[in-house]
Tab-separated table of C-alpha atoms in Angstrom:
chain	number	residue	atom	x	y	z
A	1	UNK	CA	-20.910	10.680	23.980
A	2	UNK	CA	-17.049	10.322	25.408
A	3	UNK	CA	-15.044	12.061	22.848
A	4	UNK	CA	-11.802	10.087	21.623
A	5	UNK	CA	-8.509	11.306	22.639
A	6	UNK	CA	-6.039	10.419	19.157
A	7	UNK	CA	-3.114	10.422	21.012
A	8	UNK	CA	-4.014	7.982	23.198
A	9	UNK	CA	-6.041	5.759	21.305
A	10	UNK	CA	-2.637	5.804	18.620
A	11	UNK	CA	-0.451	4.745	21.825
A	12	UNK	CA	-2.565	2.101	22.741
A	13	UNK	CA	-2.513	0.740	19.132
A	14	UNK	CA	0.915	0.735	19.121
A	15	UNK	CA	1.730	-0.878	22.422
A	16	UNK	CA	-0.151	-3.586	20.765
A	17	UNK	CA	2.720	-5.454	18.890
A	18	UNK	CA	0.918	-6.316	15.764
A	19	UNK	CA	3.802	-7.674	13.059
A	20	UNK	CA	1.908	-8.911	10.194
A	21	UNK	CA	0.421	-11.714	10.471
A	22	UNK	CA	-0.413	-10.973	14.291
A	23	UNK	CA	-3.062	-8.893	15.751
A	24	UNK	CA	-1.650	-8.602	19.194
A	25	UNK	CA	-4.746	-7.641	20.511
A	26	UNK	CA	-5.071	-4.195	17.835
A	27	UNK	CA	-8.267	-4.726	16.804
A	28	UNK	CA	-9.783	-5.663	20.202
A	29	UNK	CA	-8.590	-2.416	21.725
A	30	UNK	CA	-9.964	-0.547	18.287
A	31	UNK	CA	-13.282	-2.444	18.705
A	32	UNK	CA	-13.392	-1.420	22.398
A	33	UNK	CA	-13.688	2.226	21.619
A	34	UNK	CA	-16.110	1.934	18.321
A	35	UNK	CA	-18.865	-0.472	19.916
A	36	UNK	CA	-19.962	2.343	22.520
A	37	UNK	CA	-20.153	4.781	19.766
A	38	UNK	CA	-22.704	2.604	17.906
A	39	UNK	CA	-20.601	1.195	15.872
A	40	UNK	CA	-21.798	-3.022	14.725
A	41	UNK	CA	-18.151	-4.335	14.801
A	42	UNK	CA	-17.580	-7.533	12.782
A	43	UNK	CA	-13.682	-9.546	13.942
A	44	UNK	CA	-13.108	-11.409	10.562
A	45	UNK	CA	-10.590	-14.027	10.577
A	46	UNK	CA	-9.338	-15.657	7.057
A	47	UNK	CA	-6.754	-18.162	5.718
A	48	UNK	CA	-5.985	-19.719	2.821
A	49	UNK	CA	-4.184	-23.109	2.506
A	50	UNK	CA	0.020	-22.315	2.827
A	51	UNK	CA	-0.619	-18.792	4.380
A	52	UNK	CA	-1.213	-17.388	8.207
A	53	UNK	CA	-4.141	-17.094	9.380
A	54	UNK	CA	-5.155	-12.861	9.623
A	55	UNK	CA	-7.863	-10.880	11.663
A	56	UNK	CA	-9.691	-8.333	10.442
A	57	UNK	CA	-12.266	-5.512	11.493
A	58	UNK	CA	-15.387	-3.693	10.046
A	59	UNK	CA	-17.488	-1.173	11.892
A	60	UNK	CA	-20.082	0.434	10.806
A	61	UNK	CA	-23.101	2.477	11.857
A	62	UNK	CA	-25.458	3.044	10.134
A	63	UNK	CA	-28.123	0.984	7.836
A	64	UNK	CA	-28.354	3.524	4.720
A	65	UNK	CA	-26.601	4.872	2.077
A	66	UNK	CA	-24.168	6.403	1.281
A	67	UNK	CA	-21.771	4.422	2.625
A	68	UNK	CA	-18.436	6.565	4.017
A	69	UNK	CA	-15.637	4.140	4.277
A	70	UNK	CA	-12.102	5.066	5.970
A	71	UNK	CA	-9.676	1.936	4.930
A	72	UNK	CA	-6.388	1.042	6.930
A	73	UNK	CA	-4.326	-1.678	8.720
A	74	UNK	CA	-3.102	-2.085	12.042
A	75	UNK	CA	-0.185	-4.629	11.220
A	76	UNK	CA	3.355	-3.345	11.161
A	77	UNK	CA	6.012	-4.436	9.429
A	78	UNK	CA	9.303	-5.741	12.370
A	79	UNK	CA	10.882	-3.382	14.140
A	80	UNK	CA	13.887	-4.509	13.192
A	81	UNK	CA	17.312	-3.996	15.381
A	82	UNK	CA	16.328	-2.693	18.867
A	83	UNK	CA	19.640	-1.026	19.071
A	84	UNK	CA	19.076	1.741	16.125
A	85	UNK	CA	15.487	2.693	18.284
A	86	UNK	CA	16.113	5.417	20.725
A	87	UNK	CA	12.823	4.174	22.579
A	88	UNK	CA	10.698	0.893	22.551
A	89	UNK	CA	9.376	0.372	19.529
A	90	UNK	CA	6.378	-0.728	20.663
A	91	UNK	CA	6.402	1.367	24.126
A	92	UNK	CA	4.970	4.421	22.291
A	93	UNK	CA	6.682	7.163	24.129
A	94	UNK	CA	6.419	10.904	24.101
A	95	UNK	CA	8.997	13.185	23.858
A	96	UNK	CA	9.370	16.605	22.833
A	97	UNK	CA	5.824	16.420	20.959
A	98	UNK	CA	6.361	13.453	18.988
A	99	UNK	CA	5.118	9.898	19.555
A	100	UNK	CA	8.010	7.416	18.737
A	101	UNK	CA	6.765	3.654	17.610
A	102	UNK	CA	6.510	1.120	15.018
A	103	UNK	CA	3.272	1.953	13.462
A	104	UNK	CA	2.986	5.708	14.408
A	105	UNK	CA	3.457	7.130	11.033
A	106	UNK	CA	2.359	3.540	8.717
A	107	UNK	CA	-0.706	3.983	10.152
A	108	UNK	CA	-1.774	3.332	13.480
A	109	UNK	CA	-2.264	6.952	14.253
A	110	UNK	CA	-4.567	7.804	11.541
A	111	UNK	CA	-6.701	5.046	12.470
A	112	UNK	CA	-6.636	6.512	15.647
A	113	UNK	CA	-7.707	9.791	14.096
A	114	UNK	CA	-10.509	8.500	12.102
A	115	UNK	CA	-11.972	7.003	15.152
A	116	UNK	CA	-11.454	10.328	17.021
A	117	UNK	CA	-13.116	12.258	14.098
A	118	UNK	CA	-16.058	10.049	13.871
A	119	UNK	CA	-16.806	9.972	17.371
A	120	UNK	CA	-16.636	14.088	16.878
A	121	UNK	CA	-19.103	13.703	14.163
A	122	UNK	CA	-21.491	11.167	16.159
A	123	UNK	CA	-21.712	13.608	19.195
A	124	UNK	CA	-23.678	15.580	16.913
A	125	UNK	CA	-26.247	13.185	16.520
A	126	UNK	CA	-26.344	9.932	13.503
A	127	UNK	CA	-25.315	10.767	9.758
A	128	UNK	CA	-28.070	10.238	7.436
A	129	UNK	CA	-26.214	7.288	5.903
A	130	UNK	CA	-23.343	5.517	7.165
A	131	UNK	CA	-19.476	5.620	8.506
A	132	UNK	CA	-17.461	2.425	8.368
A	133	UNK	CA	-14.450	1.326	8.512
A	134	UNK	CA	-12.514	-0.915	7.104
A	135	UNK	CA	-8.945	-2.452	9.318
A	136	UNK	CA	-6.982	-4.931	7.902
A	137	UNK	CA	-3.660	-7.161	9.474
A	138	UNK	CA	-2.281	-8.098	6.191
A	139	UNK	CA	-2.019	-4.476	4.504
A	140	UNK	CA	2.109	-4.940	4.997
A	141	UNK	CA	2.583	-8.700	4.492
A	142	UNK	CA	1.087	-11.384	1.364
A	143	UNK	CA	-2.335	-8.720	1.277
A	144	UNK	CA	-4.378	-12.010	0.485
A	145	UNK	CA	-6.298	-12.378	3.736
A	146	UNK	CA	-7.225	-8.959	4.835
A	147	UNK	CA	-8.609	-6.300	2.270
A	148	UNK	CA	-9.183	-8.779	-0.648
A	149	UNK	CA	-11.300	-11.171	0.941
A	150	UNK	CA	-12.942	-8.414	3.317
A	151	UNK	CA	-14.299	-6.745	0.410
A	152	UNK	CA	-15.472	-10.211	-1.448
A	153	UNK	CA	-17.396	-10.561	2.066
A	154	UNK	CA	-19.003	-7.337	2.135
A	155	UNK	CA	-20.177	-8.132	-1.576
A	156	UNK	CA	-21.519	-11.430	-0.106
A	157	UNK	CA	-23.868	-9.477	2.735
A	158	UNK	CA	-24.694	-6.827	-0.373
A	159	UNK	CA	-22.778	-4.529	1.617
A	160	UNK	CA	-22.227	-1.145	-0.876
A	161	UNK	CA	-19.097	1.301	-0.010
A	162	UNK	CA	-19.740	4.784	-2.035
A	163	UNK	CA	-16.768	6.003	-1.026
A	164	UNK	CA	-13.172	5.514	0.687
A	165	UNK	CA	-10.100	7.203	2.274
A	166	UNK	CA	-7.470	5.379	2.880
A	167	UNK	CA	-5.433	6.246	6.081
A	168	UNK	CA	-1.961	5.090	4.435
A	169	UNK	CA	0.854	8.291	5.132
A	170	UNK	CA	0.565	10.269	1.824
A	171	UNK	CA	2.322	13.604	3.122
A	172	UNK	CA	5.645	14.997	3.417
A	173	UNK	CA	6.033	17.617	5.250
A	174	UNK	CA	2.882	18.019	7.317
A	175	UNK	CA	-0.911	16.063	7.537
A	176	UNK	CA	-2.850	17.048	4.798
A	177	UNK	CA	-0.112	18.332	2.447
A	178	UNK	CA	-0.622	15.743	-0.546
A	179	UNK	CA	-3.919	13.023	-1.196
A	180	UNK	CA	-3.322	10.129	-3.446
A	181	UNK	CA	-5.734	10.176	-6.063
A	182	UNK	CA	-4.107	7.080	-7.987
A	183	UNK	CA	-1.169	4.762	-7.837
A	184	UNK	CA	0.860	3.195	-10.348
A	185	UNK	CA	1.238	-0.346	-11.165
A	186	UNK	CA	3.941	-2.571	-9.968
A	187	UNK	CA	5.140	-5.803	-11.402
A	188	UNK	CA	8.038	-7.939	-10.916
A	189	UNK	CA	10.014	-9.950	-13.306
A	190	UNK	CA	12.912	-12.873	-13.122
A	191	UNK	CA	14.687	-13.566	-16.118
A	192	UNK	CA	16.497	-16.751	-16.027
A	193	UNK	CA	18.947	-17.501	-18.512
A	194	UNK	CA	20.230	-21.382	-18.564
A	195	UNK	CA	23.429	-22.258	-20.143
A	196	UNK	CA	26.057	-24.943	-19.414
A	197	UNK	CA	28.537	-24.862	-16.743
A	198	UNK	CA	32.170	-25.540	-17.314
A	199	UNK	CA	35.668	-25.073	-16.913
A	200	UNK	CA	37.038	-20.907	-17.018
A	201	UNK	CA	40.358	-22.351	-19.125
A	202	UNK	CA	37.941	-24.261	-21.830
A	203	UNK	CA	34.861	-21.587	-22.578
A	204	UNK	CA	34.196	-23.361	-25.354
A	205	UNK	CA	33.096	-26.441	-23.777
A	206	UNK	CA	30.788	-24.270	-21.524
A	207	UNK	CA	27.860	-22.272	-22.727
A	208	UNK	CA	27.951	-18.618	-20.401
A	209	UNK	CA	25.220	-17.068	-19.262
A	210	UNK	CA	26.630	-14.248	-18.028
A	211	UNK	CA	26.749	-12.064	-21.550
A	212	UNK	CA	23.000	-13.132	-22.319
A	213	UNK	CA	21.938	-11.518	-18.977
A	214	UNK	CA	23.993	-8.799	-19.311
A	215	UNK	CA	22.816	-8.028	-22.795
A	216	UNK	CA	19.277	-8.239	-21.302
A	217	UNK	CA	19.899	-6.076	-18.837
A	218	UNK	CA	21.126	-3.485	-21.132
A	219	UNK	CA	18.502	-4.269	-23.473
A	220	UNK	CA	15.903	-3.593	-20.936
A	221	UNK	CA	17.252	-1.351	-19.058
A	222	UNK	CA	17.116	1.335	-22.555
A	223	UNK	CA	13.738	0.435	-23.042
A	224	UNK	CA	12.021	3.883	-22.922
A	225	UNK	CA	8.180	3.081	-21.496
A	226	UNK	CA	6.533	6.462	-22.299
A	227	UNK	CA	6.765	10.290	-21.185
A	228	UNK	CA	4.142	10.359	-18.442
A	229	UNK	CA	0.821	11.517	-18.212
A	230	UNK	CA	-1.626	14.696	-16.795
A	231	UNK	CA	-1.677	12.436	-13.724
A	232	UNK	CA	1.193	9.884	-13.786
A	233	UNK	CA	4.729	10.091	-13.563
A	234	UNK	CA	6.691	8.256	-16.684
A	235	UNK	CA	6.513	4.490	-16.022
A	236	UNK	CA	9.739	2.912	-14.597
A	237	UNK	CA	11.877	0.248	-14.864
A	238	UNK	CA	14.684	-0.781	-12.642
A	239	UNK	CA	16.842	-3.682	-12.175
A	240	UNK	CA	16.631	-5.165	-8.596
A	241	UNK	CA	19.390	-7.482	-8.354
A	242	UNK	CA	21.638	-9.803	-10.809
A	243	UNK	CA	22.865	-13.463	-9.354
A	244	UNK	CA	24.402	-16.605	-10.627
A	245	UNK	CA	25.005	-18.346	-6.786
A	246	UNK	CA	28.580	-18.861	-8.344
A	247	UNK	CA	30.734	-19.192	-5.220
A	248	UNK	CA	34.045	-20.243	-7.730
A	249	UNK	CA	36.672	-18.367	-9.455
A	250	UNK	CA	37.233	-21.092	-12.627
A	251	UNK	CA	33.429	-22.547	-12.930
A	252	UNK	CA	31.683	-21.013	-15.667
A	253	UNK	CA	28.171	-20.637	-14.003
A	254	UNK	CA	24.926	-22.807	-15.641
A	255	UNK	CA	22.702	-20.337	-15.129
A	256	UNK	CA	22.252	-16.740	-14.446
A	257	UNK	CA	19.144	-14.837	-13.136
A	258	UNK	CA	18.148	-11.075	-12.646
A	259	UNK	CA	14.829	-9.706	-11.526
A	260	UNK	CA	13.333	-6.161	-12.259
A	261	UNK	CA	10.658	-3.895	-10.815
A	262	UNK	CA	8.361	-1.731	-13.064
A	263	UNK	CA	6.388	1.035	-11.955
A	264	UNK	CA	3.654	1.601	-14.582
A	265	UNK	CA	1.264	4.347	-15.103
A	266	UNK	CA	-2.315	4.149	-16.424
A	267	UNK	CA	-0.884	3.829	-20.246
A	268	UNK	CA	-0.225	0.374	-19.475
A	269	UNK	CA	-1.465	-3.016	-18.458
A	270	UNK	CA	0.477	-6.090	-17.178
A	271	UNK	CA	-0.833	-7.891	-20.676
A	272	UNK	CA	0.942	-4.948	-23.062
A	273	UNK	CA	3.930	-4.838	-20.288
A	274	UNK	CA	4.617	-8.799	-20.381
A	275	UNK	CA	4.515	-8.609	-24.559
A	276	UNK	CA	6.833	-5.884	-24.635
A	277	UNK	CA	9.194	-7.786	-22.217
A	278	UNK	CA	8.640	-11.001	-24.679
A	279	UNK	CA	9.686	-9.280	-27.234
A	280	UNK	CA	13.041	-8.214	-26.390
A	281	UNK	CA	14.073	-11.283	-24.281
A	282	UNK	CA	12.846	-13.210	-27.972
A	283	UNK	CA	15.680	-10.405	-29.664
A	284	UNK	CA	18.604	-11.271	-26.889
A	285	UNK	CA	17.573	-15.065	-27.261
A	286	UNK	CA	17.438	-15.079	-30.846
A	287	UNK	CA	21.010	-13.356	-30.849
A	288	UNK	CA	23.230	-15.783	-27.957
A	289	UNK	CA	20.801	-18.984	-28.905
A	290	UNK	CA	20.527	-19.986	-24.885
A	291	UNK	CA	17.049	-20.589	-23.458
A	292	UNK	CA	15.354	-17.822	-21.344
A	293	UNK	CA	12.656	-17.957	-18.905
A	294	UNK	CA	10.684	-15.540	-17.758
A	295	UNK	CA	8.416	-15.408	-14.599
A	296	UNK	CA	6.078	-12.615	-13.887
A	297	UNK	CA	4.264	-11.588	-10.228
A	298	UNK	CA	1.691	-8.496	-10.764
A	299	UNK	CA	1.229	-6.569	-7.415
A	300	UNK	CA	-1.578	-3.781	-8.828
A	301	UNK	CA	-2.771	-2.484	-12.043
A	302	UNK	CA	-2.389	1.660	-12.450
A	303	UNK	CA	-5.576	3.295	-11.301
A	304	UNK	CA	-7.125	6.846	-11.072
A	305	UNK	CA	-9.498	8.286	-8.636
A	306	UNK	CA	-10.474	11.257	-11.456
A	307	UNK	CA	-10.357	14.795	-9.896
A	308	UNK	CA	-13.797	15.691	-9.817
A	309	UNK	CA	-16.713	15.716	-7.286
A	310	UNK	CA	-14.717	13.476	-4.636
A	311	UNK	CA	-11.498	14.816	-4.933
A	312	UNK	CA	-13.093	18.166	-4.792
A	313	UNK	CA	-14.367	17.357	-1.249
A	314	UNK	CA	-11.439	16.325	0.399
A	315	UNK	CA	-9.226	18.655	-1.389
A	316	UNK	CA	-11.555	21.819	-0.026
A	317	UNK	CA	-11.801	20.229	3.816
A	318	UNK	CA	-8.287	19.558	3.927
A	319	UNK	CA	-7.646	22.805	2.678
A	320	UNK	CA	-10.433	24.761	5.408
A	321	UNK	CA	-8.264	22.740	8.455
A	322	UNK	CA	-4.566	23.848	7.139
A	323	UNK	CA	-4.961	26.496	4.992
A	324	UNK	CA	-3.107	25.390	2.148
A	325	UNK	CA	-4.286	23.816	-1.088
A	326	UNK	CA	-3.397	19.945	-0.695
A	327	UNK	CA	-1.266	18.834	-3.840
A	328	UNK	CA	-3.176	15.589	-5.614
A	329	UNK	CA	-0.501	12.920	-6.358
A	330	UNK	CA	-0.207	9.282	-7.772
A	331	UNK	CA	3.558	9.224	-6.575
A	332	UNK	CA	4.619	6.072	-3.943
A	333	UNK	CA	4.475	2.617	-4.077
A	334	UNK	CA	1.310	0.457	-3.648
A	335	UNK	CA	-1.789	-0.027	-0.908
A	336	UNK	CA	-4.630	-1.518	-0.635
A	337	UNK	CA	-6.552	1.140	-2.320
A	338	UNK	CA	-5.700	-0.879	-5.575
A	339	UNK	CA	-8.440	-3.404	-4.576
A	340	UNK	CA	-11.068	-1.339	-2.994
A	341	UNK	CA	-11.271	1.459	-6.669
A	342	UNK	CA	-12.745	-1.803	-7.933
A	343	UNK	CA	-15.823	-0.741	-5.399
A	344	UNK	CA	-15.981	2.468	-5.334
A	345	UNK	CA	-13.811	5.869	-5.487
A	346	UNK	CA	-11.039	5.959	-3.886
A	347	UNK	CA	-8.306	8.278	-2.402
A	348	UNK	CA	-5.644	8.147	0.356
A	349	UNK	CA	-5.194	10.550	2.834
A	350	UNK	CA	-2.509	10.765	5.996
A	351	UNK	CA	0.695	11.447	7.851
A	352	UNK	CA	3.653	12.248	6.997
A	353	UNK	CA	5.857	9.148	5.336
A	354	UNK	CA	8.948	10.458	6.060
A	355	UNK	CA	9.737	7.800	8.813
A	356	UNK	CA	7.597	4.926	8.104
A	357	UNK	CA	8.970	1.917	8.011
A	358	UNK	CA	12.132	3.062	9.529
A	359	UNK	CA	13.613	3.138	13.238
A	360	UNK	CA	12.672	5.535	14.895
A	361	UNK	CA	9.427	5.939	13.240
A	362	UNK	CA	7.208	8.755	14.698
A	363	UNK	CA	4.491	11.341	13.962
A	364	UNK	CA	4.206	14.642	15.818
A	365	UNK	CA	1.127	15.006	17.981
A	366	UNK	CA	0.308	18.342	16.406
A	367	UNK	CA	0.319	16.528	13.284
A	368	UNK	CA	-1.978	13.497	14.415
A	369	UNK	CA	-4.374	16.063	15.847
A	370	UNK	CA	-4.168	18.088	12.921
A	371	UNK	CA	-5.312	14.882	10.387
A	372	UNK	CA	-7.736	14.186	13.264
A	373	UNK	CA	-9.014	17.837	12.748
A	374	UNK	CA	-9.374	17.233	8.908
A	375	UNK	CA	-11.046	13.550	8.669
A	376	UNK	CA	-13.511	15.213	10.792
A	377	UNK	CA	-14.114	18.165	8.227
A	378	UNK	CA	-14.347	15.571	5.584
A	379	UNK	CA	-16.980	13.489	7.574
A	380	UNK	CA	-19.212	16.544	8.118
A	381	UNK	CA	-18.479	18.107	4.358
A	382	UNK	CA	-19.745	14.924	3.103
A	383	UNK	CA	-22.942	13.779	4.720
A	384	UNK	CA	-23.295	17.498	4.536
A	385	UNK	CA	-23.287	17.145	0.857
A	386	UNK	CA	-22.295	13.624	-0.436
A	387	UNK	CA	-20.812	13.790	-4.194
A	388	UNK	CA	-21.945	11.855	-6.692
C-alpha cells in the first residue's frame, strides 16, 4: 500500500483555492488518494433555497462497527489583502520548515494528516470495524449545507459514528499540546431601541434613543452570568458594536441599535439566556418608556465530551507521540463538533491556532508530521481497544 506523504498531500489541498462556498477541486484531490486505500468515497452536494450550493465528502472503509470518524473542512475563509502575504496564499510554499498558505493551520493539513495516518494504519492490514471521515466546505461560512445535513444523511443510510476527532487547530504552542473536550455556547443579540427623531435645539419634541441604549448597555454589560465550572470558563458577555446610522450633528436619531456576543458554558441554555436578557431590557424599558426589540441568532448550545474512557484514549496516545500530558480544554470559539456530540462523543484535536485565519498563516512541517504521528497512535490505540 503507497504510504501518504502529509506534506504533500497538505500542499496540494491548499493549492486548491477552496473559499467557502467553493470546492476548487479539494475534495477531488482528497478523494484521489482515499479510493486506492479502500476507502467508498461518497461527493455530497446540498443547497437550500437563498444559500450556495456546497460539496461535501465521506469515506469510509469498512462495513462494521465501531465506527472511527475524523471530522474537518477543506473550505477557507479569503485570503484577504495579497500584499500583507509574504508568499501566495494559495501557492503553498516552503521555507525554512514551515508551509505558508491559507488553510495550512485551519485545517487543511490535519486532514492531510489523518489521511496519512490511516493509510499507516491500513498497511497493516483492515481494522476490525471502520475509519471514516467526514470533510465538509461550509465548516467556515453559513455551516447549513455541509456537517448538518451530512450527518441527517448518514442517519438516513443508518449510518452509526461511535466516535469523532475533529481536525479543527486546538493547540498553541505545538500539535498535540491541548484537545477540546467541549465548547461553549455562542449567541448573538440586537437590541433595537425606537424613539422619535428630531431637532438637537428642541429635545423635547424628539424622543432619544441614545440614553435607553446606553443604559442597556450598562445594564447588561454588569450582568454577572456565573463563576465557571470544573470544565468551563465563566460565561461571557461582550458588546460588539453600538450604531444609530446618524450621519448629522443637530438630528436627534429615531432609533438606536447595539448587538452583543455571549459565550456560555454548560450552566446555561439559549431559553434561560434569552429570559434573563428579557428581563432587564423589560427594567430599562419600563424606566425610559421607549419600545425595545430584541432579536436573537443561536450559533451552538455548550457541550461536554466527559473525561472518561474517550478522552482517556487520546489523551494517553497523544501523550506516547510527544511526551507531554495534553491539557483538556473547552476554551475557543465554535466548530462543527457542536452538531456531530448529538451522534456520538466527540473531541477536537490539531495544529497550532496561532495563525489561522490570519496572513501569513502556516504550520511547521515538524508539527504536521508530528499530529500525523499521533492520529496514527490514536487509530491503532483504538481498534486496539475501542472505549465504550
Amino acid at each position: 500500500m503507497t504510504p501518504i506523504d502529509p506534506v504533500e498531500l497538505s500542499q496540494a489541498l491548499i493549492r486548491c483555492r477552496s473559499v467557502t462556498p467553493e470546492d476548487g477541486g479539494a475534495l477531488a484531490a482528497l478523494t484521489a488518494v482515499l479510493e486506492p486505500l479502500g476507502f467508498t468515497c461518497h461527493r455530497l452536494r446540498f443547497e437550500q433555497e437563498g444559500t450556495a450550493p456546497v460539496a461535501n465528502l465521506y469515506a469510509r472503509i469498512g462495513t462494521q462497527g465501531p465506527n472511527f470518524c475524523f471530522a474537518g473542512h477543506t473550505d477557507v475563509v479569503p485570503p484577504g489583502d495579497a500584499k500583507l502575504w509574504t508568499h501566495d496564499p494559495f501557492a503553498a510554499v516552503i521555507q525554512n520548515g514551515t508551509l505558508f498558505g491559507r488553510g495550512a493551520a485551519d485545517m487543511k493539513s490535519a486532514v492531510a494528516a489523518f489521511a496519512s495516518a490511516a493509510a499507516r494504519y491500513l498497511a497493516t492490514g483492515k481494522p476490525y470495524g471502520s475509519i471514516s471521515l467526514l470533510i465538509t466546505g461550509d465548516e467556515e461560512g453559513l455551516s447549513i449545507n455541509g456537517t448538518p445535513k451530512m450527518l441527517a444523511w448518514l442517519k438516513e443510510r443508518g449510518e452509526k459514528l461511535d466516535h469523532c476527532i475533529v481536525g479543527e487547530p486546538t493547540s498553541t504552542a505545538r500539535a498535540g499540546d491541548t484537545i477540546k473536550i467541549g465548547r461553549r455556547g455562542s449567541m448573538n443579540t440586537q437590541l433595537t431601541v425606537r424613539g422619535m427623531q428630531g431637532h438637537a435645539a428642541y429635545p423635547q419634541n424628539a424622543k432619544n434613543p441614545l440614553p435607553v441604549i446606553a443604559s442597556l448597555v450598562t445594564r447588561l454589560s454588569e450582568e454577572h452570568l456565573d463563576s465557571g465550572t470544573d470544565h468551563f470558563d465563566p460565561s461571557t458577555l461582550v458588546f460588539t458594536t453600538i450604531d444609530t446610522g446618524n450621519p448629522a450633528t443637530n438630528v436627534i436619531p429615531e432609533e438606536a441599535m447595539a448587538r452583543f456576543n455571549i459565550r456560555f458554558n454548560d450552566l446555561h441554555t439559549p431559553e434561560l439566556l434569552k429570559a434573563r436578557i428579557a428581563r432587564a431590557v423589560e427594567e430599562i424599558r419600563q424606566e425610559f418608556g421607549l419600545p425595545i426589540d430584541i432579536a436573537y441568532q443561536v450559533s451552538g448550545v455548550a457541550f461536554l465530551t466527559k473525561p472518561g474512557p474517550f478522552t482517556d484514549l487520546l489523551a494517553s496516545a497523544t501523550k506516547r507521540v510527544t511526551g507531554a500530558d495534553p491539557e483538556l480544554s473547552t476554551t475557543g470559539g465554535t466548530s462543527d463538533a457542536r452538531y456531530i456530540k448529538d451522534f456520538c462523543p466527540v473531541a477536537e484535536l490539531g495544529l497550532s491556532n496561532a495563525t489561522m485565519h490570519k496572513a501569513n498563516e502556516c504550520a511547521t512541517v515538524e508539527d504536521i508530521t508530528l499530529l500525523t504521528d499521533i492520529y496514527a497512535e490514536v487509530i491503532a490505540s483504538y481498534f486496539a481497544n475501542p472505549p465504550r
